[in-house]
mmCIF file of C-alpha atoms in Angstrom:
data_model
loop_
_atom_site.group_PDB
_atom_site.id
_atom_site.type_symbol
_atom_site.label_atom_id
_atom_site.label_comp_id
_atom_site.label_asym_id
_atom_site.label_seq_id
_atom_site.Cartn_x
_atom_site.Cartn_y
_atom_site.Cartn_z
ATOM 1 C CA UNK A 1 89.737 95.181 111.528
ATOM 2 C CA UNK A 2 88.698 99.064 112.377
ATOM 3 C CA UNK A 3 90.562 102.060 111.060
ATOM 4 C CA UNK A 4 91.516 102.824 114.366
ATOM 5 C CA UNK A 5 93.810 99.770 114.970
ATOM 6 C CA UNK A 6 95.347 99.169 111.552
ATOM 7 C CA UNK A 7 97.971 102.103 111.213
ATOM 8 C CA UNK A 8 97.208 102.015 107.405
ATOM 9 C CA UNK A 9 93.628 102.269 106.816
ATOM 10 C CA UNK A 10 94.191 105.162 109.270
ATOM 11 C CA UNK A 11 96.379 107.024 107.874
ATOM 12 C CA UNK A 12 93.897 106.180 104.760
ATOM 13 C CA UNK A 13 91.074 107.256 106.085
ATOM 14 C CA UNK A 14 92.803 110.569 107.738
ATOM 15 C CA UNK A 15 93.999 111.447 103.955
ATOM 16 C CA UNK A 16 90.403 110.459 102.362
ATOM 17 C CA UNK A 17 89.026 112.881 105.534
ATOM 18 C CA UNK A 18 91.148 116.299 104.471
ATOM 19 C CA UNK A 19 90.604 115.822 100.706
ATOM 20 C CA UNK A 20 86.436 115.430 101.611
ATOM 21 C CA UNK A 21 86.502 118.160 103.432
ATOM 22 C CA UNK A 22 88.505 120.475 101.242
ATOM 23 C CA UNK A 23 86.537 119.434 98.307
ATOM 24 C CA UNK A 24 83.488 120.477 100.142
ATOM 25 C CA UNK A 25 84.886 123.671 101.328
ATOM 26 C CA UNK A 26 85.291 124.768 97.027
ATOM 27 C CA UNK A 27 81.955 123.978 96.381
ATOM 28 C CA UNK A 28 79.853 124.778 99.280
ATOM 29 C CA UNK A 29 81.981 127.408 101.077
ATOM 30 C CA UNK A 30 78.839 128.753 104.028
ATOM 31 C CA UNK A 31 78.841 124.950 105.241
ATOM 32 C CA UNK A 32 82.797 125.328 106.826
ATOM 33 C CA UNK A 33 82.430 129.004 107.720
ATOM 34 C CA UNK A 34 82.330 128.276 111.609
ATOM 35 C CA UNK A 35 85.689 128.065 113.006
ATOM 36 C CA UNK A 36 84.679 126.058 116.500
ATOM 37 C CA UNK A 37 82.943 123.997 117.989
ATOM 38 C CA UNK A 38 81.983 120.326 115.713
ATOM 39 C CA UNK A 39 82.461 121.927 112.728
ATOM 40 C CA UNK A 40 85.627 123.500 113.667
ATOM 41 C CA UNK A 41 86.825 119.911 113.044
ATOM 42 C CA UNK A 42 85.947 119.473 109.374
ATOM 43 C CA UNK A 43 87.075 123.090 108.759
ATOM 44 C CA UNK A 44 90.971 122.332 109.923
ATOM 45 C CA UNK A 45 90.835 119.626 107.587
ATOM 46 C CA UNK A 46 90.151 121.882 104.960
ATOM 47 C CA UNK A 47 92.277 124.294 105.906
ATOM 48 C CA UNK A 48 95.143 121.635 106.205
ATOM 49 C CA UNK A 49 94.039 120.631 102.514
ATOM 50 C CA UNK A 50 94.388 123.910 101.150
ATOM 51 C CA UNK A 51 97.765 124.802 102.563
ATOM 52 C CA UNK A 52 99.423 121.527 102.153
ATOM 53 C CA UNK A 53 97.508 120.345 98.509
ATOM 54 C CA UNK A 54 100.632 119.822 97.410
ATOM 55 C CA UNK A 55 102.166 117.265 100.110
ATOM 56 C CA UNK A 56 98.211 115.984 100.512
ATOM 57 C CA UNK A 57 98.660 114.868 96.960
ATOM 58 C CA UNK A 58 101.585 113.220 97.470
ATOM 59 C CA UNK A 59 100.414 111.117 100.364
ATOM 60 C CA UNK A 60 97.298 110.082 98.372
ATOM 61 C CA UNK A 61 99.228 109.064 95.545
ATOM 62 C CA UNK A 62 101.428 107.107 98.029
ATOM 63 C CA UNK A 63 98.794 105.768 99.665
ATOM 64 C CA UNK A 64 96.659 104.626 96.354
ATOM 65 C CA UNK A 65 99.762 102.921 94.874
ATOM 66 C CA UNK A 66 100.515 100.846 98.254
ATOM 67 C CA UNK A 67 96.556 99.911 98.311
ATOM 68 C CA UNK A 68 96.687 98.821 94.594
ATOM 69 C CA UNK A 69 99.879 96.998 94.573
ATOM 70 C CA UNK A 70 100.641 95.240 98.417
#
C-alpha cells in the first residue's frame, strides 16, 4: 500500500522527510540556501526541524516504538 493512503507510513515518511532534510542542512548548508521555488520545499523542512528538534524527536521516537512493537 503507498504512503499516501496508509495514514501511518505517512506520517512516517513526513517525520523521516524533516529529519533528512535538517540533517542535510548541518552538513551541507549552500544546498538549502534558496528559500523558493523546489527547493523552498526541502528548506521548510529543515527549518521545521530546527525549530521543533525537540517535538521532531518525540514523534520519531513515537513513531519507531509503534513500528517495532504493533
Amino acid at each position: 500500500m503507498s504512503a499516501l493512503f496508509n495514514f501511518h507510513s505517512f506520517l512516517t515518511v513526513v517525520l523521516l522527510w524533516i529529519c533528512t532534510c535538517t540533517y542535510v542542512k548541518m552538513h551541507f548548508p549552500a544546498l538549502l540556501e534558496q528559500r523558493t521555488g523546489f527547493r523552498g520545499f526541502f528548506w521548510k523542512a529543515a527549518r521545521i526541524g530546527e525549530r521543533l528538534s525537540p517535538w521532531v524527536a518525540v514523534g520519531c521516537l513515537t513513531m519507531g516504538v509503534s513500528i517495532i512493537f504493533f
